[in-house]
Amino acid sequence: MVRVADKVAIITGAGSGIGEATAKLFAREGAKVVVADVHRENGERVAHDIVAGGGEAVFIPVDVTNWAQVEAMVEQALATFGRIDILFNNAGIGCVGMLHEIDEAVWDQVMAVNVKGVYLVAKAVVPHMMAQRSGVIINMSSCIATTGLALRAGYAASKGAVYSLTKSMQVDYAPYGIRVNALLPGTIYTPFVENYLRHSYADPEEALAAIKKRQLTGELGTPEDVAYAALYLASDEAKFVYGAGLVVDGGVTAGK
Ligand SMILES: NC(=O)c1ccc[n+]([C@@H]2O[C@H](COP(=O)([O-])OP(=O)(O)OC[C@H]3O[C@@H](n4cnc5c(N)ncnc54)[C@H](O)[C@@H]3O)[C@@H](O)[C@H]2O)c1
């Protein structure tokens, strides 16, 4: 079964973690993938892996906080593949600390990448989807948008904004045949989480054990767990799913 055959997908932050897994999965399922990332080496590696495996992909460098770069990336995507069917706004960064501990510059950067980045890339892509009267947008939120978690205030605020933005975007763009949904993952084992563990805890192993404990599964998620959820939302199987937040969190928000 090829679930996104011939669809053109832009995936931001596709050079690592969840974005990388999704880019590879979408390509296996027939999509032409734009690997859009600020990290050139990683982005090129992912696009190369996809092409080497018989898929279609191109790396286009972009910093999602920079409008000129975003516009150029979307123009290059259109020049390469002719249209855009799927946009996965996945690029994101973390932020650790209680509110009073967060540097203003760190706060601004988290909001710039996690919130403004979604706004800018969608702003560049949506007019093309409106013109073709079809499209799918998936915005990367987090289960932290719906529940409190220690030391994550800045990150939670950014992901809550993305969740709210998703619903309003959906209302505005439904008349144009565009579906807009959010993904709300729990803790997924990626370089993002490895980094967080290394820099935020004296004993990363102990911290990892504590995080595993709060999962009903007793384990962290894998990038592929989220990639499969993105594939569902991107595919026509989700044609009646509008403005939803799909939780993929190993039961963290279900309670103990
Ligand atoms: N890993 C988790 O536990 C988890 C949980 C919930 C939500 N998320 C969200 O999922 C998304 C992906 O996370 P991940 O764990 O795969 O992280 P990751 O660090 O492995 O990958 C993030 C990618 O985004 C790219 N990126 C960062 N800033 C960018 C910018 N300004 N422009 C373009 N690309 C940029 C990075 O280069 C990297 O390739 C993020 O939005 C994150 O907040 C992650």
XYZ file of N, CA, C and O in Angstrom, residues 62 66-76 120 124:
56
model
N 16.999 25.885 5.089
C 16.134 26.984 5.522
C 16.234 27.174 7.029
O 16.311 26.205 7.778
N 13.390 32.917 9.330
C 13.837 33.959 8.395
C 12.938 33.962 7.149
O 12.970 33.028 6.348
N 12.131 35.023 7.002
C 11.134 35.061 5.918
C 11.755 34.914 4.534
O 11.236 34.178 3.680
N 12.883 35.590 4.303
C 13.503 35.525 2.974
C 13.924 34.085 2.663
O 13.720 33.591 1.541
N 14.488 33.397 3.663
C 14.900 32.006 3.446
C 13.695 31.086 3.250
O 13.731 30.151 2.456
N 12.625 31.363 3.993
C 11.410 30.541 3.875
C 10.813 30.698 2.470
O 10.474 29.709 1.802
N 10.705 31.940 2.016
C 10.168 32.192 0.666
C 11.011 31.484 -0.393
O 10.473 30.861 -1.308
N 12.344 31.586 -0.243
C 13.238 30.966 -1.218
C 13.092 29.442 -1.196
O 13.098 28.791 -2.256
N 12.932 28.869 0.004
C 12.779 27.410 0.121
C 11.499 26.953 -0.580
O 11.493 25.969 -1.329
N 10.417 27.682 -0.370
C 9.134 27.291 -0.980
C 9.198 27.453 -2.501
O 8.718 26.591 -3.250
N 9.826 28.520 -2.968
C 9.982 28.703 -4.421
C 10.790 27.556 -5.020
O 10.447 27.029 -6.078
N 11.859 27.167 -4.321
C 12.692 26.070 -4.841
C 11.942 24.745 -4.812
O 12.086 23.919 -5.725
N 5.528 31.517 9.554
C 6.195 31.938 8.317
C 6.105 30.880 7.224
O 5.804 31.203 6.066
N 3.944 31.118 3.626
C 4.505 30.972 2.280
C 3.814 29.862 1.484
O 3.709 29.942 0.260
